[in-house]
Short mmCIF file of C-alpha atoms and ligand atoms in Angstrom, two decimals:
data_model
loop_
_atom_site.label_atom_id
_atom_site.label_comp_id
_atom_site.label_asym_id
_atom_site.label_seq_id
_atom_site.Cartn_x
_atom_site.Cartn_y
_atom_site.Cartn_z
CA MET A 1 0.00 0.00 0.00
CA ASP A 2 1.30 3.46 -0.91
CA ASP A 3 1.91 5.85 1.95
CA SER A 4 -0.76 8.47 2.39
CA GLN A 5 0.27 11.95 1.33
CA VAL A 6 0.51 14.78 3.82
CA PHE A 7 -0.48 18.26 2.62
CA THR A 8 0.26 21.21 4.84
CA THR A 9 -1.19 24.05 2.77
CA VAL A 10 -4.60 24.72 1.25
CA SER A 11 -3.08 25.23 -2.20
CA SER A 12 -1.20 21.91 -2.24
CA LEU A 13 -4.28 19.99 -1.06
CA ARG A 14 -6.57 21.78 -3.53
CA LYS A 15 -4.17 21.07 -6.39
CA GLN A 16 -4.24 17.38 -5.58
CA LEU A 17 -8.02 17.37 -5.14
CA ASP A 18 -8.62 19.26 -8.38
CA TRP A 19 -6.53 16.66 -10.13
CA ARG A 20 -7.85 13.53 -8.42
CA ALA A 21 -11.34 14.41 -7.29
CA LYS A 22 -12.96 15.02 -10.68
CA ASP A 23 -16.16 12.95 -10.87
CA SER A 24 -15.28 11.11 -7.68
CA LYS A 25 -17.04 11.11 -4.36
CA VAL A 26 -14.91 12.87 -1.75
CA GLY A 27 -15.25 11.81 1.87
CA PHE A 28 -13.91 13.90 4.73
CA VAL A 29 -12.94 13.04 8.29
CA PRO A 30 -12.04 16.14 10.31
CA THR A 31 -9.88 15.42 13.38
CA MET A 32 -7.65 17.13 15.87
CA GLY A 33 -5.11 14.30 15.67
CA ALA A 34 -4.01 11.98 18.48
CA LEU A 35 -5.82 9.38 16.44
CA HIS A 36 -7.28 6.21 17.95
CA HIS A 37 -9.54 3.31 16.94
CA GLY A 38 -12.55 5.63 16.87
CA HIS A 39 -10.97 7.82 14.19
CA ILE A 40 -9.77 4.82 12.22
CA SER A 41 -13.28 3.45 12.20
CA LEU A 42 -14.52 6.78 10.73
CA VAL A 43 -11.77 6.62 8.11
CA LYS A 44 -12.68 3.02 7.20
CA GLN A 45 -16.35 3.95 6.79
CA ALA A 46 -15.29 6.89 4.60
CA LEU A 47 -13.04 4.67 2.48
CA LYS A 48 -15.93 2.25 1.96
CA ALA A 49 -18.40 4.93 0.92
CA CYS A 50 -16.17 7.28 -1.09
CA ASP A 51 -13.63 7.26 -3.94
CA LEU A 52 -11.24 9.64 -2.21
CA VAL A 53 -10.83 10.37 1.48
CA VAL A 54 -9.32 13.44 3.14
CA VAL A 55 -8.45 13.37 6.85
CA SER A 56 -7.62 16.71 8.43
CA ILE A 57 -5.41 17.00 11.50
CA PHE A 58 -5.69 20.41 13.09
CA VAL A 59 -5.90 21.29 16.77
CA ASN A 60 -8.35 24.15 16.55
CA PRO A 61 -7.55 26.76 19.21
CA THR A 62 -10.87 28.59 18.85
CA GLN A 63 -12.91 25.70 20.25
CA PHE A 64 -11.02 25.46 23.54
CA SER A 65 -12.55 27.55 26.29
CA ASN A 66 -9.79 26.44 28.66
CA SER A 67 -6.25 27.43 27.60
CA GLU A 68 -4.67 24.73 29.81
CA ASP A 69 -6.72 22.11 27.94
CA LEU A 70 -5.44 23.46 24.61
CA ILE A 71 -1.81 23.32 25.77
CA LYS A 72 -2.21 19.78 27.08
CA TYR A 73 -4.07 18.47 24.04
CA PRO A 74 -1.92 15.59 22.67
CA ARG A 75 -0.10 16.33 19.41
CA THR A 76 1.26 13.20 17.73
CA LEU A 77 1.46 13.98 13.99
CA GLN A 78 4.01 11.33 12.94
CA LYS A 79 2.20 8.62 14.88
CA ASP A 80 -1.10 9.76 13.33
CA VAL A 81 0.35 9.61 9.82
CA ASP A 82 1.75 6.10 10.48
CA LEU A 83 -1.63 4.95 11.75
CA LEU A 84 -3.47 6.41 8.76
CA ASN A 85 -1.01 4.64 6.47
CA THR A 86 -2.26 1.33 7.86
CA ALA A 87 -5.86 2.28 7.04
CA GLY A 88 -5.58 3.00 3.32
CA ASP A 89 -4.83 5.54 0.63
CA ILE A 90 -5.79 8.84 2.21
CA LEU A 91 -5.01 12.50 1.65
CA ILE A 92 -3.88 13.90 4.98
CA PHE A 93 -4.38 17.61 5.48
CA ALA A 94 -2.30 19.00 8.36
CA PRO A 95 -2.47 22.77 7.85
CA GLY A 96 -0.90 25.53 9.88
CA ILE A 97 -3.01 28.08 11.68
CA GLU A 98 -2.43 30.70 8.96
CA ASP A 99 -3.94 28.40 6.35
CA VAL A 100 -7.07 27.72 8.34
CA TYR A 101 -7.46 31.30 9.53
CA PRO A 102 -6.03 33.60 6.82
CA PRO A 103 -6.23 37.38 7.38
CA ASN A 104 -9.41 37.58 5.28
CA PHE A 105 -11.13 34.82 7.30
CA GLU A 106 -14.73 35.70 8.05
CA ASN A 107 -16.44 34.22 11.07
CA ILE A 108 -19.80 32.64 10.42
CA SER A 109 -22.50 33.05 12.97
CA VAL A 110 -25.23 30.44 13.16
CA ASP A 111 -27.94 30.72 15.78
CA LEU A 112 -28.00 27.39 17.57
CA GLY A 113 -30.99 28.32 19.74
CA ASP A 114 -31.46 25.90 22.62
CA LEU A 115 -29.09 23.37 21.01
CA GLY A 116 -26.18 25.60 21.95
CA THR A 117 -27.06 26.44 25.55
CA VAL A 118 -27.25 22.96 27.10
CA MET A 119 -24.53 20.52 28.19
CA GLU A 120 -21.28 21.29 26.31
CA GLY A 121 -22.73 24.66 25.34
CA GLN A 122 -23.30 25.51 28.99
CA PHE A 123 -19.95 24.28 30.30
CA ARG A 124 -17.74 25.30 27.36
CA PRO A 125 -18.81 28.81 26.31
CA GLY A 126 -17.81 29.60 22.73
CA HIS A 127 -16.89 25.97 22.02
CA PHE A 128 -19.50 25.31 19.35
CA ASN A 129 -18.87 28.64 17.67
CA GLY A 130 -15.23 27.53 17.29
CA VAL A 131 -16.24 24.08 16.07
CA MET A 132 -18.73 25.42 13.51
CA ASN A 133 -16.26 27.94 12.15
CA VAL A 134 -13.42 25.48 11.71
CA VAL A 135 -15.67 22.78 10.23
CA LYS A 136 -17.23 25.25 7.79
CA ARG A 137 -13.76 26.46 6.78
CA LEU A 138 -12.54 22.88 6.30
CA PHE A 139 -15.68 22.02 4.27
CA ASP A 140 -14.97 25.05 2.07
CA ILE A 141 -11.40 23.82 1.49
CA VAL A 142 -12.09 20.10 0.99
CA GLU A 143 -15.55 20.34 -0.65
CA PRO A 144 -16.59 16.84 0.44
CA GLN A 145 -19.83 15.15 -0.55
CA LEU A 146 -19.82 13.15 2.69
CA ALA A 147 -18.34 14.08 6.08
CA PHE A 148 -17.96 11.57 8.90
CA PHE A 149 -18.43 12.42 12.58
CA GLY A 150 -18.34 10.16 15.64
CA LEU A 151 -21.34 10.02 17.93
CA LYS A 152 -19.20 10.21 21.05
CA ASP A 153 -19.54 13.95 20.46
CA PHE A 154 -23.32 13.59 20.35
CA GLN A 155 -24.06 17.30 20.69
CA GLN A 156 -21.35 18.23 18.18
CA VAL A 157 -23.07 16.04 15.56
CA ALA A 158 -26.41 17.79 16.25
CA VAL A 159 -24.71 21.19 15.99
CA ILE A 160 -22.93 20.37 12.71
CA LYS A 161 -26.16 19.02 11.19
CA HIS A 162 -27.95 22.20 12.25
CA MET A 163 -25.21 24.34 10.68
CA VAL A 164 -25.31 22.35 7.44
CA ASN A 165 -29.11 22.82 7.29
CA GLU A 166 -29.02 26.52 8.15
CA LEU A 167 -26.28 27.33 5.63
CA LYS A 168 -27.61 24.83 3.07
CA LEU A 169 -24.16 23.30 2.64
CA PRO A 170 -23.91 20.60 -0.04
CA VAL A 171 -22.52 17.91 2.25
CA LYS A 172 -24.11 14.87 3.88
CA ILE A 173 -23.21 14.27 7.51
CA VAL A 174 -22.62 10.60 8.29
CA GLU A 175 -23.02 9.72 11.96
CA CYS A 176 -20.72 6.94 13.14
CA ASP A 177 -21.13 4.76 16.23
CA ILE A 178 -18.98 5.23 19.31
CA ILE A 179 -15.95 2.95 19.41
CA ARG A 180 -15.06 1.63 22.86
CA GLU A 181 -12.04 0.00 24.42
CA ALA A 182 -12.61 -3.60 25.58
CA SER A 183 -13.36 -2.24 29.08
CA GLY A 184 -16.25 -0.12 27.74
CA LEU A 185 -14.38 3.18 28.00
CA ALA A 186 -15.21 5.34 24.96
CA SER A 187 -12.16 5.84 22.73
CA SER A 188 -10.91 9.40 23.07
CA SER A 189 -7.74 11.32 22.30
CA ARG A 190 -7.76 12.36 25.93
CA ASN A 191 -7.47 8.77 27.19
CA VAL A 192 -3.68 8.88 26.72
CA ARG A 193 -3.59 11.35 29.60
CA LEU A 194 -5.19 8.82 31.97
CA SER A 195 -3.16 6.53 34.23
CA GLU A 196 -4.12 2.83 34.36
CA GLU A 197 -5.99 3.47 37.65
CA GLN A 198 -7.82 6.43 36.15
CA LYS A 199 -8.87 4.32 33.17
CA VAL A 200 -10.63 2.05 35.65
CA GLU A 201 -12.09 5.00 37.56
CA ALA A 202 -13.37 6.47 34.28
CA LEU A 203 -15.54 3.40 33.73
CA ALA A 204 -18.00 5.11 36.08
CA LEU A 205 -19.14 7.00 32.96
CA ILE A 206 -20.31 3.99 30.98
CA HIS A 207 -21.55 2.19 34.10
CA THR A 208 -23.75 5.18 34.91
CA LEU A 209 -25.09 5.31 31.35
CA HIS A 210 -25.88 1.58 31.50
CA LEU A 211 -27.61 2.10 34.83
CA VAL A 212 -29.86 4.79 33.29
CA LYS A 213 -30.69 2.42 30.45
CA ALA A 214 -31.61 -0.32 32.92
CA LEU A 215 -34.06 2.06 34.61
CA VAL A 216 -35.98 3.06 31.47
CA LEU A 217 -38.81 0.57 31.85
CA THR A 218 -39.35 1.29 35.54
CA TYR A 219 -38.88 5.01 36.05
CA SER A 220 -39.46 8.37 34.41
CA PRO A 221 -36.40 10.11 32.87
CA LYS A 222 -36.31 12.51 35.81
CA LYS A 223 -36.29 9.74 38.42
CA ALA A 224 -33.81 7.60 36.44
CA ARG A 225 -31.45 10.57 36.23
CA LYS A 226 -31.74 11.18 39.97
CA ILE A 227 -30.88 7.56 40.80
CA ALA A 228 -27.95 7.46 38.37
CA PHE A 229 -26.69 10.82 39.60
CA LYS A 230 -26.57 9.50 43.17
CA GLU A 231 -24.74 6.38 42.02
CA PHE A 232 -22.18 8.36 40.00
CA LYS A 233 -21.41 10.50 43.04
CA LYS A 234 -19.87 7.38 44.64
CA SER A 235 -17.13 7.38 41.98
CA GLY A 236 -13.95 9.42 42.31
CA MET A 237 -14.85 11.52 39.27
CA LYS A 238 -16.16 15.08 39.35
CA LEU A 239 -19.45 15.33 37.48
CA GLU A 240 -20.19 18.27 35.20
CA TYR A 241 -23.49 17.06 33.87
CA LEU A 242 -25.65 14.01 33.44
CA GLU A 243 -28.63 14.67 31.20
CA ILE A 244 -31.32 12.56 29.60
CA VAL A 245 -32.22 14.33 26.40
CA HIS A 246 -34.39 14.32 23.32
CA PRO A 247 -32.21 13.07 20.42
CA TYR A 248 -32.84 16.07 18.14
CA THR A 249 -33.62 19.06 20.38
CA LEU A 250 -31.22 17.92 23.16
CA GLN A 251 -33.67 19.29 25.71
CA SER A 252 -33.99 17.39 29.00
CA LEU A 253 -36.69 14.77 29.25
CA SER A 254 -38.61 14.75 32.46
CA LYS A 255 -41.82 12.73 32.39
CA LYS A 256 -41.87 10.70 29.20
CA TRP A 257 -39.38 8.62 27.26
CA VAL A 258 -39.15 9.23 23.52
CA PRO A 259 -37.60 7.13 20.74
CA GLY A 260 -33.89 7.92 20.54
CA ALA A 261 -33.75 9.32 24.10
CA ASN A 262 -30.09 9.66 24.95
CA ALA A 263 -28.13 9.93 28.19
CA CYS A 264 -25.12 12.26 28.04
CA ILE A 265 -22.46 12.63 30.69
CA ALA A 266 -19.35 14.79 31.20
CA ALA A 267 -16.97 14.50 34.14
CA TYR A 268 -13.38 15.05 35.17
CA CYS A 269 -11.14 12.11 35.89
CA GLY A 270 -8.33 13.89 37.69
CA GLU A 271 -7.59 16.79 35.35
CA VAL A 272 -8.93 15.09 32.25
CA ARG A 273 -12.39 16.00 31.04
CA LEU A 274 -14.25 13.07 29.49
CA ILE A 275 -17.64 12.79 27.81
CA ASP A 276 -19.77 9.83 26.83
CA ASN A 277 -23.36 9.05 25.89
CA LEU A 278 -25.69 6.15 25.26
CA GLN A 279 -28.93 5.75 23.36
CA LEU A 280 -31.55 4.59 25.86
CA VAL A 281 -34.58 3.96 23.66
CA THR A 282 -34.19 2.67 20.13
CA ILE A 283 -35.54 4.55 17.14
CA GLU A 284 -37.77 2.33 15.04
CA GLU A 285 -36.33 2.00 11.54
CA LYS A 286 -38.88 3.11 8.92
O1 PAF B 1 -14.35 16.38 16.99
C1 PAF B 1 -13.27 16.97 16.79
O2 PAF B 1 -12.20 16.36 16.84
C2 PAF B 1 -13.27 18.46 16.49
O3 PAF B 1 -14.27 19.10 17.20
C3 PAF B 1 -13.37 18.76 14.99
C4 PAF B 1 -14.70 18.30 14.41
C5 PAF B 1 -12.22 18.10 14.24
C6 PAF B 1 -13.27 20.28 14.77
O4 PAF B 1 -12.06 20.79 15.21
#
């Protein structure tokens, strides 16, 4: 297998795309690097569905509300490239900040309404504005027909889909299942910052989500949340939120379960902020 090519400027990537992408379906997997099995699974789905796949690696400063978090975010470009080389023939786009945000860069502003004020929106002010801007910019550069996002970032997927609808962007968002380690811990770039003991402690996230799911038939969402909240408090982690939400509006459910109801959790394991979520009620396929 040929090594994937790494492009570090918009012009070099565009040149390659203009040459290779004629009449072919371009798939795009945006990442911030520190790649793991979850990313590779997105890339494999993209390779299956598309003729040409671009993976971007760019740690986007504008989506970090905490500067310490940005500094500590793992940066492992060579390892990422090696890993992508095992997945297939991919165009890797690893731009510098000046390529993503040139002097004439214009911020987009999309009203997220209530989607943007809950959960991540509440605890990470400005985060989704940063995510939408970088994703829109990357879409403009890559011009993909399909873009692949992991459902671990459940709210991010809802936000991106909202942006695509609002701005009528010609790209289809493909939602990809969460990939977990054998223990059940959701794959995340932040997991490399966890010690072995913390990786065990962090299982409180998925255990709590499973507990909520086990309570669906017996209790209301409000009561199930209360029970799970109490249980989570016994772990060593510091909870930011545990919410049971409607799958599209992301508003909290209180009395009634709905198809696609989802439990979302965010908590600190030591200094590392982790998120996870689980679908509680299946959505009937039409
Ligand atoms: O999910 C991520 O890794 C980032 O939010 C994304 C979509 C690459 C934008 O920087």
